[in-house]
XYZ file of C-alpha atoms in Angstrom:
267
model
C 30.785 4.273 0.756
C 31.583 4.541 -2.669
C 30.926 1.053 -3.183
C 27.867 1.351 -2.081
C 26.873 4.484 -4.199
C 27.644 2.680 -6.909
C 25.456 0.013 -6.079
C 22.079 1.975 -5.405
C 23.498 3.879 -8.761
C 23.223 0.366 -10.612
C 20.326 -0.745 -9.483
C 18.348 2.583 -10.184
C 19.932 3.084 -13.444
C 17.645 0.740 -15.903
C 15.036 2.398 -14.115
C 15.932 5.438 -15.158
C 16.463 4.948 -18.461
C 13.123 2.971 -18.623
C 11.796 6.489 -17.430
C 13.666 8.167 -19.802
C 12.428 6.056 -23.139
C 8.497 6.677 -21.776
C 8.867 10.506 -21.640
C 10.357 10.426 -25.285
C 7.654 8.264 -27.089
C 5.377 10.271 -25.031
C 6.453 13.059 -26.680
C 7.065 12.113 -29.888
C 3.998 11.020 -30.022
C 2.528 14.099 -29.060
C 4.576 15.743 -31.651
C 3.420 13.640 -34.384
C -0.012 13.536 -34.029
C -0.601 16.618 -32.279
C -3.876 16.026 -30.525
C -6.198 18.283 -28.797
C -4.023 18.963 -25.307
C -7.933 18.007 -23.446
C -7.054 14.600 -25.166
C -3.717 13.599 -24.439
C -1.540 16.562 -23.337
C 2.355 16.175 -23.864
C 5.117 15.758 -21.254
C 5.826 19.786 -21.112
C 2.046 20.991 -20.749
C 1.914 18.172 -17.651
C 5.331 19.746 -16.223
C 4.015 22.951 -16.739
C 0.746 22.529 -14.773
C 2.273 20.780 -11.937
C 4.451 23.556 -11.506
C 1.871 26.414 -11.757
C -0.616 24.255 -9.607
C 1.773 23.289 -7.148
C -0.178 24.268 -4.475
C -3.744 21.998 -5.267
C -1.616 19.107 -5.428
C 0.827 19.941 -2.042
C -2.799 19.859 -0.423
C -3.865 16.872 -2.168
C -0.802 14.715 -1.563
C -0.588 15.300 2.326
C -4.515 14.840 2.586
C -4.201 11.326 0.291
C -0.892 10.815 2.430
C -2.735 10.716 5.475
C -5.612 8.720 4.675
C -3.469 6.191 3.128
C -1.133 6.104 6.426
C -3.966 5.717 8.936
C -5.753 3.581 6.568
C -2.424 1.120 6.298
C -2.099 1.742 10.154
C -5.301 0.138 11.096
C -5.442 -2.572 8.946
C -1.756 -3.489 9.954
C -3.107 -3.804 13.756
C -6.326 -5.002 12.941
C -4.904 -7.603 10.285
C -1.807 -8.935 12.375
C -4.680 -9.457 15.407
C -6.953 -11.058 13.910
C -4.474 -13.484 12.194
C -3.083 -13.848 15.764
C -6.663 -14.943 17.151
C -7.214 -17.318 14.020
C -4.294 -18.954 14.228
C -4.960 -20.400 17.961
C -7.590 -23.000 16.008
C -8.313 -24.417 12.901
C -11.519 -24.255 14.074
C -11.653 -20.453 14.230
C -9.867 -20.314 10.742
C -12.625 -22.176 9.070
C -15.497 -20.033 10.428
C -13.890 -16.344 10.300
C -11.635 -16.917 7.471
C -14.437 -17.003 4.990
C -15.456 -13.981 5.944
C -12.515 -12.189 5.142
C -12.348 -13.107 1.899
C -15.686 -12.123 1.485
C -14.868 -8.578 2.687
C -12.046 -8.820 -0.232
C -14.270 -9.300 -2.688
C -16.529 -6.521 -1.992
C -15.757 -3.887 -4.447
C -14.399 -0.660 -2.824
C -16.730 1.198 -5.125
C -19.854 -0.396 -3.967
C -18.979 0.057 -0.157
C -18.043 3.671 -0.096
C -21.531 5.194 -0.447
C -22.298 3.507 3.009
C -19.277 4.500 4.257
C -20.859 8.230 3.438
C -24.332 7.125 4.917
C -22.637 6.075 8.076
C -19.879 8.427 8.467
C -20.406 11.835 5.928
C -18.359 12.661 3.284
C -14.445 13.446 3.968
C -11.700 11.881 5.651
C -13.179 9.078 7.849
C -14.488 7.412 4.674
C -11.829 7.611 2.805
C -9.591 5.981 5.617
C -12.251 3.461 5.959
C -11.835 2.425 2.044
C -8.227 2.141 1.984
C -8.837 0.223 5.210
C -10.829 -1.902 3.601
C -8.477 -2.129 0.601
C -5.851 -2.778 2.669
C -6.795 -5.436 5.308
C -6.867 -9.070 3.958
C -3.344 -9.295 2.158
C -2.284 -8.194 5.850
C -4.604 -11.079 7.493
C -4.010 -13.598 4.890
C -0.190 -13.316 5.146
C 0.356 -12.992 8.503
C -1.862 -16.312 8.727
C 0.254 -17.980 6.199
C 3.205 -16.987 8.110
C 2.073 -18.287 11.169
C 0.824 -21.401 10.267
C 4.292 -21.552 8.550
C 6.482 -22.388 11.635
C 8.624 -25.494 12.198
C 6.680 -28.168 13.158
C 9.719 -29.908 14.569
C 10.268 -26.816 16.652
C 6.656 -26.808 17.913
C 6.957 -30.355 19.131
C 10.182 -29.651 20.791
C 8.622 -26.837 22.561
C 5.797 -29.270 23.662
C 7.928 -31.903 24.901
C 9.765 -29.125 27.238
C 6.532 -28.430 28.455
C 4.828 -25.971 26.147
C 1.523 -25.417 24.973
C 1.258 -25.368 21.328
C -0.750 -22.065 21.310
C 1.895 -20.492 24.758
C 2.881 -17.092 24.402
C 6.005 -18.310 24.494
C 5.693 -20.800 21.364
C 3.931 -17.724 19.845
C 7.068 -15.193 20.528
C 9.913 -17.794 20.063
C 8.788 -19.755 17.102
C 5.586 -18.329 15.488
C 6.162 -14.998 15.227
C 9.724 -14.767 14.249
C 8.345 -17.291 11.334
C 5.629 -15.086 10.167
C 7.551 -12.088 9.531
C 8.679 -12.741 5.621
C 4.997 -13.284 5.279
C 3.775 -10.690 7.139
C 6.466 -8.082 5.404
C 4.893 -9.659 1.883
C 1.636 -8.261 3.116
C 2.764 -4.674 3.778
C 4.397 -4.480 0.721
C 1.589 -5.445 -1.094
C -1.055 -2.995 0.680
C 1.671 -0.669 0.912
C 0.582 0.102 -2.533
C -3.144 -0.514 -1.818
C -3.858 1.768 0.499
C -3.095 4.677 -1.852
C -5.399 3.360 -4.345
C -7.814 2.808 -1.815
C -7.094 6.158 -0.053
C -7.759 7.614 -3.734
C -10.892 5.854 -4.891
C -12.072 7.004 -1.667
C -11.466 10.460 -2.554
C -13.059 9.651 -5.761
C -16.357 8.754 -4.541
C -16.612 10.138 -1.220
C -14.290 12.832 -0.620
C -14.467 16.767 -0.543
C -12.331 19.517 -1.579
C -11.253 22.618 0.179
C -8.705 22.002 2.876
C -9.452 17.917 2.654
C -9.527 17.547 -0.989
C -7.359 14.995 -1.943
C -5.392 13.685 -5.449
C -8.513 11.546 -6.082
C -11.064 14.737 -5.870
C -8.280 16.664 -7.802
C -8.777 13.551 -10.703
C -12.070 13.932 -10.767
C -12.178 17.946 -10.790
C -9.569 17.804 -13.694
C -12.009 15.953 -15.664
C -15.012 17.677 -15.215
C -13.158 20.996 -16.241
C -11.490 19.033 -19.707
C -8.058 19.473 -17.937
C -6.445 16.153 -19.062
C -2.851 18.041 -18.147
C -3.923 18.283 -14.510
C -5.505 14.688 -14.205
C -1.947 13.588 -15.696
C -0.188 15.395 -12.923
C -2.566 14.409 -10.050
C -1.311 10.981 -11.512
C 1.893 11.019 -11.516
C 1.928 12.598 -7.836
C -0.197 9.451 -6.584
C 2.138 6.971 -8.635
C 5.360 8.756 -6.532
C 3.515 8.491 -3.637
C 2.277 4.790 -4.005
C 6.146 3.702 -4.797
C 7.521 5.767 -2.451
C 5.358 4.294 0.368
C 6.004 0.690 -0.744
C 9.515 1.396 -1.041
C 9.288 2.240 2.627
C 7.779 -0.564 3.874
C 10.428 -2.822 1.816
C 13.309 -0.934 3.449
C 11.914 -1.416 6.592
C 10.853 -5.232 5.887
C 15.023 -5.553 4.569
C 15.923 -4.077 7.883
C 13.937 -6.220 10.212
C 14.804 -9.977 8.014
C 18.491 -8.922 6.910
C 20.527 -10.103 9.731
C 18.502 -13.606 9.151
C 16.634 -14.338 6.244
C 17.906 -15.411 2.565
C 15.203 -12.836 1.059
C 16.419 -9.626 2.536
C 19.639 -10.730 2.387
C 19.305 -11.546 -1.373
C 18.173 -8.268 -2.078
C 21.066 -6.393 -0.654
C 23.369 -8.365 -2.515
């Protein structure tokens, strides 16, 4: 046990001290040149307003929180599906495939309005944009993943009597080999679907009980409170690493027992 405390303590520690060396150029900085706190506020006025507007941001986090979740959710299933169904051809791959990429290029920006026109301002278009975010790192690694399997192994399985594209090639060989891959994809739009779930909120979103930390960004500007944009911030950066630090706990839990990466990165 001990051991192992001193283990997460080491690997947190330059962290921490990278943390640590921000705050205090931050605020010597602030000290020094002593700009107008609607400019660039220092590390105290920040504390101070998260503290005193605990409450906004409470409401924000648990609304951006939940549109990032469901958002992640639904391109998880929809992503790992349709990598499942393009992955029974190369045919399929070559005419569908394009179009995802196509849907990643699309900025999120430019889709939201619709999303508005289609759906109304608040929480469905938001989940919709970090859905949209979210989806083709998903798709495109769990595709690389499956593609990825043995070849070896997949003629084996044939010459036992196997179809290449069996469920039970697919749950033997396939799958087990796609889930590095796929676990690369969540980590990535782990971190995606808050941004997504927060220019959503941005551009589409509403206050009152379903404002979220991107409406409390853009409220903080319009009112010249630089201090409270900083907070709303900070709150969506710990919420962003805490969810991808999730989804690589869980990804180290799943490939520990049997792959070199998770096993690397408990060592």
């Amino acid at each position: 046990m001990i051991a192992r405390l001193r283990s997460i303590a080491a690997s947190v520690a330059p962290q921490l001290i990278v943390l640590v060396v921000v705050i205090f150029v931050w605020w010597a900085a602030v000290r020094v040149l002593d700009p107008k706190p609607f400019i660039f506020p220092s590390p105290g006025r920040v504390l101070d307003t998260t503290v005193n507007d605990f409450d906004r941001l409470w409401i924000g986090f648990k609304n951006t929180l939940y549109a990032s979740v469901v958002g992640f959710f639904f391109a998880t299933a929809v992503g790992v599906g349709a990598a499942l169904f393009l992955s029974l051809s190369r045919m399929l791959e070559r005419a569908f495939f394009p179009w995802a990429v196509l849907l990643q290029t699309v900025p999120a920006v430019a889709v939201a309005p619709l999303y508005v026109l289609w759906w109304g301002p608040g929480r469905q278009s938001v989940m919709l944009v970090a859905f949209t975010i979210t989806l083709f790192p998903i798709l495109a690694n769990s595709l690389a993943g499956l593609r990825s399997a043995d070849a070896a192994l997949v003629d084996l399985i044939r010459l036992r009597g196997r179809r290449r594209n069996s469920w039970f090639t697919f749950s033997k060989i396939r799958i087990p080999s796609s889930l590095p891959y796929l676990f690369t994809g969540l980590r990535i739009s782990a971190g995606l679907a808050v941004i997504g779930a927060i220019v959503g909120e941005i551009v589409v979103g509403r206050g009152g009980d379903e404002a979220g930390l991107g409406y409390w960004v853009t409220f903080g500007s319009t009112q010249l409170r630089t201090d409270f944009v900083f907070a709303a911030i900070a709150v969506s950066s710990a919420l962003g690493i805490t969810f991808f630090l999730l989804v690589s706990a869980a990804g180290n839990r799943v490939l520990r027992h049997w792959h070199e990466s998770a096993r690397t990165a408990e060592a």
